[in-house]
CSV table of C-alpha atoms and ligand atoms in Angstrom, one decimal:
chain,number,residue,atom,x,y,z
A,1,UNK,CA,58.0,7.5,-22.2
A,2,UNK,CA,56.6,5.7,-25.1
A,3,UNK,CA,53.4,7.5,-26.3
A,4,UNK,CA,50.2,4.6,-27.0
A,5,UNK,CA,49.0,5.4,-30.4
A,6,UNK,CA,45.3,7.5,-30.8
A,7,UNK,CA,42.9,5.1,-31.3
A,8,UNK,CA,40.4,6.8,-33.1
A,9,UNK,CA,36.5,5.2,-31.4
A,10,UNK,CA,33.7,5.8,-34.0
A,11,UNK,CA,30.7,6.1,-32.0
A,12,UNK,CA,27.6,5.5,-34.9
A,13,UNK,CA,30.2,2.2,-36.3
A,14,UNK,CA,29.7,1.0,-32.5
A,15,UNK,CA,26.0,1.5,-32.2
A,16,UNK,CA,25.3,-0.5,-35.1
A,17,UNK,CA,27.7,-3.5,-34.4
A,18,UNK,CA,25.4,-3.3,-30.8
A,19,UNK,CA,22.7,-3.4,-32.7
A,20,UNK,CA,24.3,-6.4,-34.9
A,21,UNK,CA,24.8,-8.1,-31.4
A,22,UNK,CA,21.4,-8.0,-30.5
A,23,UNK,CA,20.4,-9.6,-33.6
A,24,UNK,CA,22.8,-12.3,-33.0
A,25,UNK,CA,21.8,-13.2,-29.5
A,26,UNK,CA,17.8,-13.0,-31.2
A,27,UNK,CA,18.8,-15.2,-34.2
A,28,UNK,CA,20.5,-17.7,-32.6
A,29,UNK,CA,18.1,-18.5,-29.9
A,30,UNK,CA,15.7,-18.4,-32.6
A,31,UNK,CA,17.7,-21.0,-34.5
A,32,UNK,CA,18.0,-23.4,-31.8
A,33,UNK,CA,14.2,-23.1,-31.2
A,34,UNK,CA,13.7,-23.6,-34.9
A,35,UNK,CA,15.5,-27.4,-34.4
A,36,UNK,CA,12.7,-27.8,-31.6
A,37,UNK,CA,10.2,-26.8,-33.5
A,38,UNK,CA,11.4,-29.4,-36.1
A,39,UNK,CA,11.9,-32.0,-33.9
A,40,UNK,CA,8.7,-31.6,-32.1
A,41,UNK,CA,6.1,-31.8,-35.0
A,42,UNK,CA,5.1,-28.1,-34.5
A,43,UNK,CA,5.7,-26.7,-38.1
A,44,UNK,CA,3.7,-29.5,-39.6
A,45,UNK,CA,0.7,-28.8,-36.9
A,46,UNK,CA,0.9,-25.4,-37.8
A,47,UNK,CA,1.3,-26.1,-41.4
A,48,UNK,CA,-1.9,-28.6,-41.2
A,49,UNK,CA,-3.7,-26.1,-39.2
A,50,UNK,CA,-4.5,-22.8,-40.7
A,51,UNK,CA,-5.3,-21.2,-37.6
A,52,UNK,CA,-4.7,-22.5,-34.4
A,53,UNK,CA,-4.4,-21.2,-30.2
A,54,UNK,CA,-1.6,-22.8,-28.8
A,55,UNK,CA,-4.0,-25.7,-26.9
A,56,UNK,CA,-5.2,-26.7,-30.4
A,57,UNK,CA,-1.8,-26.6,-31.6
A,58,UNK,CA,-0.7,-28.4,-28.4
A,59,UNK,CA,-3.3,-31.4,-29.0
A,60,UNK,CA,-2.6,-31.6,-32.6
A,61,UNK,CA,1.3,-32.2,-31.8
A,62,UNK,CA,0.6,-33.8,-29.0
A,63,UNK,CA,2.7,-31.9,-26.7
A,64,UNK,CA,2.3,-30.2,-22.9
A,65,UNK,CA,0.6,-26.8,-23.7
A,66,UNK,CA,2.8,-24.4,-21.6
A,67,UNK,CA,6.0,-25.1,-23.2
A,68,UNK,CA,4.5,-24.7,-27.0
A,69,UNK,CA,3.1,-21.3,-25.9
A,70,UNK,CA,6.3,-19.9,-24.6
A,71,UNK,CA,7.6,-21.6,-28.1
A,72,UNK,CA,5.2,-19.2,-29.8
A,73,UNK,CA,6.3,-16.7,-28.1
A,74,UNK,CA,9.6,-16.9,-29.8
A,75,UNK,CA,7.8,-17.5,-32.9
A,76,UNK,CA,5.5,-14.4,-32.9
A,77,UNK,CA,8.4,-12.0,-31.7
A,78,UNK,CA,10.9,-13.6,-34.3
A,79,UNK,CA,8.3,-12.6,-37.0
A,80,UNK,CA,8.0,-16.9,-38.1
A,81,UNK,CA,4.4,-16.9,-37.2
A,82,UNK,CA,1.7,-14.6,-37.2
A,83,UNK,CA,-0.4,-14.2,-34.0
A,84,UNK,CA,-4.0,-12.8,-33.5
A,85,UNK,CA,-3.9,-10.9,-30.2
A,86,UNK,CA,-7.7,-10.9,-30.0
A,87,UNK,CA,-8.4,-14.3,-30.9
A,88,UNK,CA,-5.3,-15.3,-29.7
A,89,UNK,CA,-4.7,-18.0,-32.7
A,90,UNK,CA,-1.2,-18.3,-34.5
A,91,UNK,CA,-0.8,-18.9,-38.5
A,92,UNK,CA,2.6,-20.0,-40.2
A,93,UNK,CA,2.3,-18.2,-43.8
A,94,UNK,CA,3.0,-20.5,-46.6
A,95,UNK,CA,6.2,-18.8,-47.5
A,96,UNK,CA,7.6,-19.7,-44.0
A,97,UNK,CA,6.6,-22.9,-44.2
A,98,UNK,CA,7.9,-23.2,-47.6
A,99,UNK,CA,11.2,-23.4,-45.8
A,100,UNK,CA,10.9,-25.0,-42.3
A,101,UNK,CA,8.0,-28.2,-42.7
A,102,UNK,CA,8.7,-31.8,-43.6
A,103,UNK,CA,6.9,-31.0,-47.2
A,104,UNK,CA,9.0,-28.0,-47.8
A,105,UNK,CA,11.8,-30.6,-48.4
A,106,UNK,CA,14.6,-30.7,-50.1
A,107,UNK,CA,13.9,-26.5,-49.2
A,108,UNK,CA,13.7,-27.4,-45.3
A,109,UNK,CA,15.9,-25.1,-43.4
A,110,UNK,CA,14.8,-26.6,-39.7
A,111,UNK,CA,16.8,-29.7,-40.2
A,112,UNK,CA,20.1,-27.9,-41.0
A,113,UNK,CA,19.3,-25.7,-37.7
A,114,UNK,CA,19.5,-28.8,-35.6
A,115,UNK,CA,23.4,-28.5,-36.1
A,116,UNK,CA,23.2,-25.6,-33.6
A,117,UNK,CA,22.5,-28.2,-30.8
A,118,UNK,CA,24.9,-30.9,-32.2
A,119,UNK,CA,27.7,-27.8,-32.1
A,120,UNK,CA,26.4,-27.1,-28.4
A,121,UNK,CA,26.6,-30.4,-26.9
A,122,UNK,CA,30.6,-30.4,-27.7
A,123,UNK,CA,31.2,-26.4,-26.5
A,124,UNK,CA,32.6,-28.1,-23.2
A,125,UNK,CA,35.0,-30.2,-24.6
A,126,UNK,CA,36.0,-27.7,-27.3
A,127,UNK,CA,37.1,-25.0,-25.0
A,128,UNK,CA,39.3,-27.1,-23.5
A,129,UNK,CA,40.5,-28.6,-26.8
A,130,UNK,CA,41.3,-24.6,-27.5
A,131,UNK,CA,43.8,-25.1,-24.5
A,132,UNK,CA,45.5,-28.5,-25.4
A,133,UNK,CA,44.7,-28.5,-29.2
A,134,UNK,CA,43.5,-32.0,-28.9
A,135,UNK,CA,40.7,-33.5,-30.6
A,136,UNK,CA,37.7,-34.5,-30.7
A,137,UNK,CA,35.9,-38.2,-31.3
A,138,UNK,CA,32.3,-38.8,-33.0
A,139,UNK,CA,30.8,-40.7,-29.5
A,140,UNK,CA,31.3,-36.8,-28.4
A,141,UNK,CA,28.7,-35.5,-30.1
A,142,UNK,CA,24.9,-35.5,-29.4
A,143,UNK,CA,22.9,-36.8,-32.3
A,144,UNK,CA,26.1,-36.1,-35.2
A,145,UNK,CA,25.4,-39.0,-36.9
A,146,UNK,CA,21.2,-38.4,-36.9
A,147,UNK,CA,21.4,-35.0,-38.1
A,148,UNK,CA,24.0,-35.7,-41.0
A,149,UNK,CA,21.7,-38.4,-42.2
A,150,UNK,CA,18.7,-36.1,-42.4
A,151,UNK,CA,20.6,-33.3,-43.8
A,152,UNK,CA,22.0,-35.1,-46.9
A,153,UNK,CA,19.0,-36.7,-47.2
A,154,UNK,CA,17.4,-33.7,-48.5
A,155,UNK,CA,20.1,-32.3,-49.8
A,156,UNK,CA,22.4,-35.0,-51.8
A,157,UNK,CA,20.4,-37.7,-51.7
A,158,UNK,CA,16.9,-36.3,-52.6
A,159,UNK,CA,19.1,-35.1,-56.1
A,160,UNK,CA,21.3,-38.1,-56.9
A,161,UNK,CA,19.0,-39.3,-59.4
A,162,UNK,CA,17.7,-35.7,-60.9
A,163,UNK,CA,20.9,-33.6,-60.8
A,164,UNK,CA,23.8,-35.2,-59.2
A,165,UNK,CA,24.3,-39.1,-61.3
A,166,UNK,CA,23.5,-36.9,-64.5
A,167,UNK,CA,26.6,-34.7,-64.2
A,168,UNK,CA,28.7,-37.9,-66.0
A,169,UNK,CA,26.8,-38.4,-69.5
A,170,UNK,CA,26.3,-42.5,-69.1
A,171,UNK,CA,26.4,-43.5,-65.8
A,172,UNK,CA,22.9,-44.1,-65.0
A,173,UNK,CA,22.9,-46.3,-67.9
A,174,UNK,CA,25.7,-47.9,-66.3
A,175,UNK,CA,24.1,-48.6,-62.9
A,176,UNK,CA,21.1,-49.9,-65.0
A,177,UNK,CA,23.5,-52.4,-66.4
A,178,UNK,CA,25.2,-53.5,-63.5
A,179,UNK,CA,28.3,-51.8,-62.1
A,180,UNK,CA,30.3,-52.1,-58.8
A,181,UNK,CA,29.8,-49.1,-56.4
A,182,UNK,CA,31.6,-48.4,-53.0
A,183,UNK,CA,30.7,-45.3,-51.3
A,184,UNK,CA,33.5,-44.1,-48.9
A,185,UNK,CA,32.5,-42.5,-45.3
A,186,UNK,CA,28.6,-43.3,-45.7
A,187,UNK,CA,27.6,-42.0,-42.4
A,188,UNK,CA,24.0,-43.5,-42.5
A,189,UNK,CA,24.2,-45.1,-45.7
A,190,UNK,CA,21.2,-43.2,-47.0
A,191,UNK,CA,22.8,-42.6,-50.7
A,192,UNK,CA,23.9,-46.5,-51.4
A,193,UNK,CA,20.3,-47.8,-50.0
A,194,UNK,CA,18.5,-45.2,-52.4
A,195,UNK,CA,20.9,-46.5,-55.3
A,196,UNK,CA,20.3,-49.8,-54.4
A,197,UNK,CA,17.3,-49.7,-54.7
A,198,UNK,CA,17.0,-47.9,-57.9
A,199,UNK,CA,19.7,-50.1,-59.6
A,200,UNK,CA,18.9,-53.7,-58.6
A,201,UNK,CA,21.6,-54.9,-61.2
A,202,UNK,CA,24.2,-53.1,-59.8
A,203,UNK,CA,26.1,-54.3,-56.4
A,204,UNK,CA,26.6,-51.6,-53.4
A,205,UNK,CA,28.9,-51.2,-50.4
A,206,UNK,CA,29.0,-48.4,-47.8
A,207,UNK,CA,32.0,-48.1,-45.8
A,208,UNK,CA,32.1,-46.4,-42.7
A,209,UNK,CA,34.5,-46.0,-39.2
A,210,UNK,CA,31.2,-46.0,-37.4
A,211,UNK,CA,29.0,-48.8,-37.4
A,212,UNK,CA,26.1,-46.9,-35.2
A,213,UNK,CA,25.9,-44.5,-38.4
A,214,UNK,CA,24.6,-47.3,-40.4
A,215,UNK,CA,23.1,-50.0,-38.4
A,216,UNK,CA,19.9,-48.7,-39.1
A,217,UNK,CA,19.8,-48.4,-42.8
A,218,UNK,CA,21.4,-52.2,-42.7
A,219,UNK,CA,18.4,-53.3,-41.2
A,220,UNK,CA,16.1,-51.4,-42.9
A,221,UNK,CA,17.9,-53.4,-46.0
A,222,UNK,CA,17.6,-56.8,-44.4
A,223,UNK,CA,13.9,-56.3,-44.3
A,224,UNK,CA,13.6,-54.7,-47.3
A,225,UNK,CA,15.5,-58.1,-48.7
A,226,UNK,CA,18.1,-55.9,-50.2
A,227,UNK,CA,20.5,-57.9,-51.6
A,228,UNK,CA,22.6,-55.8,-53.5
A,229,UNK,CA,23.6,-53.7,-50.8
A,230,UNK,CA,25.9,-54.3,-47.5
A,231,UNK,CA,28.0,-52.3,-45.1
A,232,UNK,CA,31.4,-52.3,-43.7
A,233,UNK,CA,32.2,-51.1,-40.1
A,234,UNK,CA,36.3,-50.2,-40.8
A,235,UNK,CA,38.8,-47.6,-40.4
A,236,UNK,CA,39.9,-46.2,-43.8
A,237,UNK,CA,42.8,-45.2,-42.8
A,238,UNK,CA,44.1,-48.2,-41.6
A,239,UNK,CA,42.6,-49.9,-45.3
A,240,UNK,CA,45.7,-50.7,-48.0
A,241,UNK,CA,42.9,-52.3,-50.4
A,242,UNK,CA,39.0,-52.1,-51.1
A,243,UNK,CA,38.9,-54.2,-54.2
A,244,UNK,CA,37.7,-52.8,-57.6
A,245,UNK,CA,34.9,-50.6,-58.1
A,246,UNK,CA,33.4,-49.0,-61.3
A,247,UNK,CA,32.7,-45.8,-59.2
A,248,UNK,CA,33.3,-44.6,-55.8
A,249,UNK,CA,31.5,-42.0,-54.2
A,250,UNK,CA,32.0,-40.0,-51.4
A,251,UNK,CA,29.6,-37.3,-49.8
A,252,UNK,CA,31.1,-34.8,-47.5
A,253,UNK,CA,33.9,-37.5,-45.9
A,254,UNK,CA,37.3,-36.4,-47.3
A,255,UNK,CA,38.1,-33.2,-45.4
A,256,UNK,CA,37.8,-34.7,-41.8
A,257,UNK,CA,39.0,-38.0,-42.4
A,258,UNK,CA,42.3,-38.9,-40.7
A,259,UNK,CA,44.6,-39.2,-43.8
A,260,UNK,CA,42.2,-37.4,-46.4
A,261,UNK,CA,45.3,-37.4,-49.3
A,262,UNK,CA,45.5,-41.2,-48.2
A,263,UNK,CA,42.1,-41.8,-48.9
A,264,UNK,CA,42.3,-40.2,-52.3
A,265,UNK,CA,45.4,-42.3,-52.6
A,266,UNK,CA,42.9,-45.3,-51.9
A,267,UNK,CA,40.0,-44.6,-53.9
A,268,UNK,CA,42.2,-43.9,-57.0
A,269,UNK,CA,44.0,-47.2,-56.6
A,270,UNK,CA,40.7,-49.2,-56.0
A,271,UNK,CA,38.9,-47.5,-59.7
A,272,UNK,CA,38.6,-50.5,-61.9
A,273,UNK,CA,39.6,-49.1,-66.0
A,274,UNK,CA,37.3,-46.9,-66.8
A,275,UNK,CA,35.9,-45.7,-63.3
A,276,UNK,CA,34.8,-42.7,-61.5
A,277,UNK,CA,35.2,-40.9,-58.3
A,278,UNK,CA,31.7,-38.5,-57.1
A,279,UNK,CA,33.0,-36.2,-54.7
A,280,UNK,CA,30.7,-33.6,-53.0
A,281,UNK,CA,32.2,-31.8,-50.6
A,282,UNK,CA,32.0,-28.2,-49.2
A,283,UNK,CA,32.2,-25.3,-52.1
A,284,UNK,CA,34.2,-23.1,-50.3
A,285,UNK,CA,37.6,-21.3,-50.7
A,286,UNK,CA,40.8,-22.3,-48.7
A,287,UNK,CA,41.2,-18.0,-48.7
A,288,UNK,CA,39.8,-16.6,-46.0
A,289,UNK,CA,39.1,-13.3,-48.2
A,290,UNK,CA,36.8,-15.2,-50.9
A,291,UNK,CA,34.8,-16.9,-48.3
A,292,UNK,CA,33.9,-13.5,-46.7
A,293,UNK,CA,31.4,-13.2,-49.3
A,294,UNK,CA,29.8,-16.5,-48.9
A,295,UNK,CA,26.5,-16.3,-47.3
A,296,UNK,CA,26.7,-19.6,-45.4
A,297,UNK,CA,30.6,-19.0,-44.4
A,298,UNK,CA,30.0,-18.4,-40.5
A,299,UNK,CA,28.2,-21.3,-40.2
A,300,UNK,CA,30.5,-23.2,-42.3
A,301,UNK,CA,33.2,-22.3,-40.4
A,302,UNK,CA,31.3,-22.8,-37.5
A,303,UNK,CA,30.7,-26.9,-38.3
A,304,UNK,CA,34.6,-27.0,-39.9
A,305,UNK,CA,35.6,-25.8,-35.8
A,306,UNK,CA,33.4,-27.5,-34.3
A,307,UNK,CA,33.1,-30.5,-35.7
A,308,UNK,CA,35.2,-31.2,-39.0
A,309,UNK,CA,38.6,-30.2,-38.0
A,310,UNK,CA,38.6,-31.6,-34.5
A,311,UNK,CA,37.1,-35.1,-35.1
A,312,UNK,CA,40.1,-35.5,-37.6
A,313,UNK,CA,42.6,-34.1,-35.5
A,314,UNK,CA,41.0,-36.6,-32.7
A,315,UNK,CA,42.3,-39.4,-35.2
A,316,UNK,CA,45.7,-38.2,-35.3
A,317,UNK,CA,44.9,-36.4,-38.7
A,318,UNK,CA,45.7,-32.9,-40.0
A,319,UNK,CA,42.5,-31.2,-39.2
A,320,UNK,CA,41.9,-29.6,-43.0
A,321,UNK,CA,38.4,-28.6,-41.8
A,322,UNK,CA,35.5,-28.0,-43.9
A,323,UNK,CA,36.8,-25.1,-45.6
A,324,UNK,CA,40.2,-26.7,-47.0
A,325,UNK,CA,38.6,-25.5,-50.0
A,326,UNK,CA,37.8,-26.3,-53.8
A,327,UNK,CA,41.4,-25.1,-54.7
A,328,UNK,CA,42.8,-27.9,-52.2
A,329,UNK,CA,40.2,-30.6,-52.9
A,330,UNK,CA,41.5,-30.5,-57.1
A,331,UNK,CA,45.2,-30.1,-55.9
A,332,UNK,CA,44.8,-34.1,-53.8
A,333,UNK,CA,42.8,-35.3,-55.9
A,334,UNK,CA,45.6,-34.3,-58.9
A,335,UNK,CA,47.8,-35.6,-56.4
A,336,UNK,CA,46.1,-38.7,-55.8
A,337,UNK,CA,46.7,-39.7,-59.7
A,338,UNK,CA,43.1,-38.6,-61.4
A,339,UNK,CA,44.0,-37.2,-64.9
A,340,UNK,CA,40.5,-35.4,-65.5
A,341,UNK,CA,38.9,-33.2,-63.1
A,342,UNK,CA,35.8,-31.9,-63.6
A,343,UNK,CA,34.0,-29.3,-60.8
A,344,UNK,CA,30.6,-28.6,-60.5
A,345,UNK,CA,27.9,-26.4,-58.9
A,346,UNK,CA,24.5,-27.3,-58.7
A,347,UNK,CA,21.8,-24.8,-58.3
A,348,UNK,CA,20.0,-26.8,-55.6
A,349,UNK,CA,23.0,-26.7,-53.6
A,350,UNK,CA,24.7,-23.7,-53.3
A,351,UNK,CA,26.3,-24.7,-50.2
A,352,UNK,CA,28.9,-27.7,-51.9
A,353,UNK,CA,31.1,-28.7,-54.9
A,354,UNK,CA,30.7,-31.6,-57.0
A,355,UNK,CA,34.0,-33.5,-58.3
A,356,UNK,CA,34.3,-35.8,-61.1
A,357,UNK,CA,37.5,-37.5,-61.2
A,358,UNK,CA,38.2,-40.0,-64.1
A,359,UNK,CA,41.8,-42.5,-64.1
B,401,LIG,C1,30.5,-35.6,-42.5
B,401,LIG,S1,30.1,-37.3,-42.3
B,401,LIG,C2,29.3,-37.7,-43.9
B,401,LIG,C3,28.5,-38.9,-43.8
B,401,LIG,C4,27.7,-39.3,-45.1
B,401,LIG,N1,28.6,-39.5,-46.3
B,401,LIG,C5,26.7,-38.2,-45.4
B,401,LIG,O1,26.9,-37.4,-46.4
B,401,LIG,O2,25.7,-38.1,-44.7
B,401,LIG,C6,31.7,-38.0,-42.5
B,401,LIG,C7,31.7,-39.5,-42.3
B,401,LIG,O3,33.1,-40.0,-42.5
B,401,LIG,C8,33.3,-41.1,-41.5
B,401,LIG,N2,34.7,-41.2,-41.2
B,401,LIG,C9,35.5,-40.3,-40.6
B,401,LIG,N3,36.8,-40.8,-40.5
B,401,LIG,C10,36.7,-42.1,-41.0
B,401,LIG,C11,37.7,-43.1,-41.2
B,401,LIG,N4,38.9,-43.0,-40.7
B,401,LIG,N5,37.3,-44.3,-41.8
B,401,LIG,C12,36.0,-44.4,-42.2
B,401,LIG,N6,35.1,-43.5,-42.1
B,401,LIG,C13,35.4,-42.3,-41.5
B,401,LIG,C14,32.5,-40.6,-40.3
B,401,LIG,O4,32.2,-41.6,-39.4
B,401,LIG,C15,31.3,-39.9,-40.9
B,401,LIG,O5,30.2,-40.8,-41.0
């Protein structure tokens, strides 16, 4: 008979991964509260109120009293806010608020929370998706779109002008001048209508597979009597030619696109002489091993399984996901045809990598 091996059971290495499981379960609910407590108004009220009891807080916010003090109760025990048994009042100290308030942007770290819920509202499909390795479509998730938009809005787009459109000495001279500009996958369209309306010399087009993503922004344009800007509802991947632009952006869209090499393939052949491609996409590492010591990498990961690999593989494509990696970003994009590659960090942004990729 064969003998099993001795596995050898460390009882203190146990007792602290319990330990580590108990935080989980506390930090996760407390993540999913924090998206409430962004979406509801409650860390402005409690920003704009020094010291408040839950039915001022409630008023202020406009909101049903019971449920904001059961909020605060998550608050309190998760050490967020700081609660006066005796007076029974609640205070949010300026360095939490410094990272979860509309102010605190481009800083605000309740916005990215909301992803929790978006990941949620597809764990249904995805278990069965674990069974059939299908995919997944963006009409699956709750509020995608929305949360993107906000996200990159503090993120990217709050630093186009300061630290991202400086990385190529010239170009904002060039969009002061007048230059074509197409930005590939533009979700909302957030980054053309800010360009747009910085630039009004220059002519912008956001293409996206979605038209719900944009509609919004395009009518926000129409009243703002935008004319330099417009948006495309169409499938990239079905797209042979985009006409010539001076420079082509795209911001997080290549990894879980259907043909992401095609794309690249695309953008390079629709550069006019002289243009450039602005990639930003996620800074991580296609080795498993490297990303181990990235701080955001379980979330990451989390989004990439969720989210990024499955809504390509939904499109028939090869399901990279979000951490294909800075390695496999510069190998396409050498691929693709681009003979200078330059790759950036930004310190505002530890969480992606920015390409510049001339003809
Ligand atoms: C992660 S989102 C990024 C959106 C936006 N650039 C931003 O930063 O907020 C990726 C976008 O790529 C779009 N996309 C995915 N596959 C596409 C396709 N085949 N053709 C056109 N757009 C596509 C999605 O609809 C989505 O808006």
């Amino acid at each position: 008979m064969n003998e099993q091996p001795k596995i050898n059971f460390d009882d203190s290495k146990a007792a602290l991964f319990a330990e580590h499981m108990v935080d989980v379960l506390n930090n996760a609910s407390l993540a999913l509260m924090t998206s409430i407590g962004h979406r509801t108004g409650l860390f402005d009220a409690l920003a704009s109120f020094p010291i408040a009891t839950s039915a001022a807080l409630a008023e202020r916010a406009d909101l049903a009293e019971r449920y904001v003090r059961e909020w605060l109760g998550v608050m309190v025990t998760s050490r967020v806010v700081e609660f006066d048994p005796h007076a029974k009042t609640y205070a949010l100290p300026p360095e939490h608020a410094a990272f979860l308030t509309t102010a605190a942007k481009p800083d605000n770290m309740a916005v990215t929370c909301q992803f929790i819920g978006v990941m949620a509202s597809v764990e249904e499909e995805m278990v069965a998706r674990f069974r059939d390795g299908a995919g997944t479509h963006y009409h699956d998730y709750c509020r995608f779109h929305e949360v993107m938009a906000e996200d990159s809005a503090q993120l990217v787009v709050s630093a186009l002008m300061d630290h991202i459109l400086p990385l190529e000495p010239g170009l904002i001279a060039r969009l002061q001048g007048g230059i074509d500009v197409l930005d590939v996958g533009c979700g909302a369209g957030r980054a053309m209508m800010k360009l747009a309306r910085a630039f009004p010399a220059s002519r912008f087009t956001g293409v996206d597979l979605c038209e719900d993503a944009f509609v919004e922004t395009q009518v926000e344009a129409a009243r703002s009597n935008l004319s330099n800007l417009r948006f495309l509802a169409q499938d990239l991947s079905q797209v042979t030619s985009l006409g010539k632009f001076d420079l082509i952006t795209a911001f997080d869209a290549v990894h879980d696109q259907k043909d992401p090499q095609g794309l690249l393939d695309l953008v390079h052949n629709s550069l006019a002489e002289g243009g450039l491609f602005l990639m930003q996409d996620i800074g991580g590492s296609r080795d498993l091993q490297t990303n181990i010591e990235n701080p955001f990498a379980p979330l990451l990961y989390s989004l990439s399984l969720m989210h990024c690999t499955p809504v390509s593989i939904g499109q028939g494509g090869p399901g990279l996901g979000a951490m294909w990696g800075i390695e496999t970003a510069q190998e396409y994009l050498e691929r693709a045809g681009f003979g200078q590659i330059e790759t950036h960090t930004l310190p505002h942004d530890p969480l992606n990598a920015y390409f510049l990729a001339h003809l």
